[in-house]
Amino acid sequence: MGSKRYHSKTPGKLNYSLFCIGVCLIILLPLCDTFNLDVENPSVYSGPNGSYFGYSVEFYLTNSSR
């Protein structure tokens, strides 16, 4: 008396879906790129160490609307 195993069709559909997502990522990832508008003369803003420069600018801009 052998028992019959039930094989779901879901794993095949799941594998196909993951394959399609992987192919899309492989095709689309090289198209995503960063850029800088002025690569020859970049503007670099910084403050002294420990000044939390980026946080202080964001804090200033957030509170400037009062």
GROMACS .gro file of N, CA and C in nm:
model
  198
    1MET      N    1   0.082  -0.118   0.000
    1MET     CA    2   0.000   0.000   0.000
    1MET      C    3   0.087   0.124   0.000
    2GLY      N    4   0.113   0.172  -0.113
    2GLY     CA    5   0.190   0.294  -0.122
    2GLY      C    6   0.101   0.417  -0.110
    3SER      N    7   0.156   0.517  -0.048
    3SER     CA    8   0.077   0.640  -0.035
    3SER      C    9   0.107   0.731  -0.153
    4LYS      N   10   0.006   0.795  -0.200
    4LYS     CA   11   0.024   0.888  -0.311
    4LYS      C   12   0.060   1.025  -0.256
    5ARG      N   13   0.156   1.083  -0.315
    5ARG     CA   14   0.196   1.218  -0.273
    5ARG      C   15   0.126   1.320  -0.359
    6TYR      N   16   0.084   1.425  -0.294
    6TYR     CA   17   0.018   1.534  -0.365
    6TYR      C   18   0.123   1.639  -0.400
    7HIS      N   19   0.141   1.665  -0.526
    7HIS     CA   20   0.237   1.766  -0.571
    7HIS      C   21   0.161   1.891  -0.611
    8SER      N   22   0.189   1.997  -0.542
    8SER     CA   23   0.123   2.124  -0.573
    8SER      C   24   0.189   2.187  -0.695
    9LYS      N   25   0.111   2.259  -0.772
    9LYS     CA   26   0.166   2.328  -0.889
    9LYS      C   27   0.224   2.464  -0.851
   10THR      N   28   0.207   2.503  -0.726
   10THR     CA   29   0.256   2.633  -0.681
   10THR      C   30   0.408   2.647  -0.692
   11PRO      N   31   0.488   2.548  -0.651
   11PRO     CA   32   0.633   2.567  -0.663
   11PRO      C   33   0.679   2.597  -0.805
   12GLY      N   34   0.618   2.537  -0.904
   12GLY     CA   35   0.656   2.566  -1.042
   12GLY      C   36   0.623   2.709  -1.080
   13LYS      N   37   0.506   2.756  -1.039
   13LYS     CA   38   0.468   2.895  -1.067
   13LYS      C   39   0.557   2.991  -0.991
   14LEU      N   40   0.592   2.954  -0.867
   14LEU     CA   41   0.680   3.039  -0.787
   14LEU      C   42   0.818   3.047  -0.850
   15ASN      N   43   0.871   2.934  -0.895
   15ASN     CA   44   1.002   2.934  -0.961
   15ASN      C   45   1.000   3.019  -1.087
   16TYR      N   46   0.893   3.009  -1.164
   16TYR     CA   47   0.881   3.089  -1.286
   16TYR      C   48   0.874   3.237  -1.252
   17SER      N   49   0.799   3.274  -1.147
   17SER     CA   50   0.789   3.414  -1.107
   17SER      C   51   0.923   3.468  -1.062
   18LEU      N   52   0.995   3.390  -0.981
   18LEU     CA   53   1.127   3.433  -0.935
   18LEU      C   54   1.224   3.444  -1.051
   19PHE      N   55   1.214   3.355  -1.147
   19PHE     CA   56   1.298   3.362  -1.266
   19PHE      C   57   1.270   3.491  -1.343
   20CYS      N   58   1.142   3.524  -1.362
   20CYS     CA   59   1.106   3.647  -1.435
   20CYS      C   60   1.156   3.771  -1.362
   21ILE      N   61   1.142   3.773  -1.230
   21ILE     CA   62   1.190   3.887  -1.151
   21ILE      C   63   1.342   3.898  -1.165
   22GLY      N   64   1.412   3.786  -1.159
   22GLY     CA   65   1.557   3.788  -1.174
   22GLY      C   66   1.601   3.839  -1.309
   23VAL      N   67   1.533   3.796  -1.415
   23VAL     CA   68   1.566   3.843  -1.550
   23VAL      C   69   1.542   3.993  -1.561
   24CYS      N   70   1.430   4.040  -1.506
   24CYS     CA   71   1.401   4.184  -1.510
   24CYS      C   72   1.508   4.264  -1.436
   25LEU      N   73   1.550   4.215  -1.320
   25LEU     CA   74   1.654   4.285  -1.245
   25LEU      C   75   1.786   4.287  -1.321
   26ILE      N   76   1.821   4.176  -1.382
   26ILE     CA   77   1.946   4.170  -1.458
   26ILE      C   78   1.943   4.268  -1.575
   27ILE      N   79   1.828   4.283  -1.637
   27ILE     CA   80   1.815   4.374  -1.751
   27ILE      C   81   1.812   4.519  -1.706
   28LEU      N   82   1.740   4.548  -1.597
   28LEU     CA   83   1.716   4.687  -1.557
   28LEU      C   84   1.826   4.747  -1.469
   29LEU      N   85   1.896   4.668  -1.390
   29LEU     CA   86   1.996   4.724  -1.300
   29LEU      C   87   2.109   4.799  -1.372
   30PRO      N   88   2.160   4.752  -1.484
   30PRO     CA   89   2.263   4.830  -1.552
   30PRO      C   90   2.213   4.966  -1.604
   31LEU      N   91   2.082   4.980  -1.620
   31LEU     CA   92   2.027   5.106  -1.668
   31LEU      C   93   2.016   5.210  -1.558
   32CYS      N   94   2.020   5.165  -1.433
   32CYS     CA   95   2.013   5.257  -1.319
   32CYS      C   96   2.154   5.306  -1.289
   33ASP      N   97   2.171   5.434  -1.290
   33ASP     CA   98   2.303   5.490  -1.266
   33ASP      C   99   2.287   5.624  -1.197
   34THR      N  100   2.386   5.661  -1.119
   34THR     CA  101   2.385   5.792  -1.055
   34THR      C  102   2.462   5.889  -1.142
   35PHE      N  103   2.439   6.016  -1.119
   35PHE     CA  104   2.510   6.116  -1.196
   35PHE      C  105   2.529   6.240  -1.111
   36ASN      N  106   2.622   6.322  -1.152
   36ASN     CA  107   2.649   6.449  -1.088
   36ASN      C  108   2.640   6.555  -1.196
   37LEU      N  109   2.574   6.664  -1.170
   37LEU     CA  110   2.555   6.766  -1.272
   37LEU      C  111   2.686   6.836  -1.309
   38ASP      N  112   2.770   6.861  -1.211
   38ASP     CA  113   2.895   6.931  -1.238
   38ASP      C  114   3.010   6.846  -1.184
   39VAL      N  115   3.066   6.761  -1.269
   39VAL     CA  116   3.171   6.671  -1.223
   39VAL      C  117   3.307   6.738  -1.217
   40GLU      N  118   3.325   6.847  -1.287
   40GLU     CA  119   3.456   6.913  -1.287
   40GLU      C  120   3.474   7.008  -1.170
   41ASN      N  121   3.367   7.071  -1.124
   41ASN     CA  122   3.373   7.165  -1.012
   41ASN      C  123   3.262   7.136  -0.912
   42PRO      N  124   3.272   7.024  -0.840
   42PRO     CA  125   3.164   6.991  -0.746
   42PRO      C  126   3.164   7.084  -0.626
   43SER      N  127   3.048   7.110  -0.571
   43SER     CA  128   3.034   7.187  -0.448
   43SER      C  129   3.022   7.088  -0.333
   44VAL      N  130   3.119   7.092  -0.243
   44VAL     CA  131   3.120   7.002  -0.129
   44VAL      C  132   3.100   7.086  -0.004
   45TYR      N  133   2.993   7.057   0.068
   45TYR     CA  134   2.964   7.128   0.191
   45TYR      C  135   2.993   7.037   0.308
   46SER      N  136   3.066   7.088   0.405
   46SER     CA  137   3.096   7.008   0.524
   46SER      C  138   3.120   7.101   0.641
   47GLY      N  139   3.119   7.046   0.757
   47GLY     CA  140   3.145   7.121   0.879
   47GLY      C  141   3.253   7.051   0.958
   48PRO      N  142   3.289   7.107   1.072
   48PRO     CA  143   3.392   7.042   1.153
   48PRO      C  144   3.342   6.907   1.207
   49ASN      N  145   3.437   6.820   1.240
   49ASN     CA  146   3.400   6.689   1.294
   49ASN      C  147   3.317   6.705   1.420
   50GLY      N  148   3.212   6.628   1.430
   50GLY     CA  149   3.126   6.632   1.548
   50GLY      C  150   3.020   6.740   1.544
   51SER      N  151   3.011   6.816   1.434
   51SER     CA  152   2.913   6.925   1.428
   51SER      C  153   2.778   6.879   1.376
   52TYR      N  154   2.768   6.755   1.328
   52TYR     CA  155   2.642   6.705   1.269
   52TYR      C  156   2.592   6.802   1.163
   53PHE      N  157   2.679   6.835   1.070
   53PHE     CA  158   2.649   6.938   0.970
   53PHE      C  159   2.520   6.911   0.894
   54GLY      N  160   2.501   6.794   0.840
   54GLY     CA  161   2.380   6.764   0.764
   54GLY      C  162   2.255   6.774   0.848
   55TYR      N  163   2.265   6.728   0.973
   55TYR     CA  164   2.148   6.735   1.060
   55TYR      C  165   2.115   6.879   1.094
   56SER      N  166   2.217   6.962   1.118
   56SER     CA  167   2.189   7.101   1.155
   56SER      C  168   2.129   7.178   1.039
   57VAL      N  169   2.170   7.150   0.915
   57VAL     CA  170   2.111   7.217   0.799
   57VAL      C  171   1.965   7.176   0.786
   58GLU      N  172   1.935   7.049   0.801
   58GLU     CA  173   1.798   7.002   0.789
   58GLU      C  174   1.713   7.059   0.901
   59PHE      N  175   1.767   7.068   1.022
   59PHE     CA  176   1.695   7.125   1.136
   59PHE      C  177   1.666   7.273   1.111
   60TYR      N  178   1.765   7.345   1.057
   60TYR     CA  179   1.747   7.487   1.029
   60TYR      C  180   1.639   7.508   0.923
   61LEU      N  181   1.642   7.430   0.816
   61LEU     CA  182   1.544   7.446   0.710
   61LEU      C  183   1.404   7.406   0.756
   62THR      N  184   1.394   7.309   0.844
   62THR     CA  185   1.264   7.266   0.894
   62THR      C  186   1.201   7.375   0.980
   63ASN      N  187   1.280   7.440   1.063
   63ASN     CA  188   1.227   7.542   1.154
   63ASN      C  189   1.222   7.681   1.093
   64SER      N  190   1.268   7.699   0.971
   64SER     CA  191   1.271   7.832   0.911
   64SER      C  192   1.134   7.878   0.863
   65SER      N  193   1.034   7.791   0.862
   65SER     CA  194   0.902   7.828   0.810
   65SER      C  195   0.815   7.896   0.914
   66ARG      N  196   0.864   7.916   1.035
   66ARG     CA  197   0.783   7.980   1.140
   66ARG      C  198   0.757   8.122   1.112
   0.00000   0.00000   0.00000
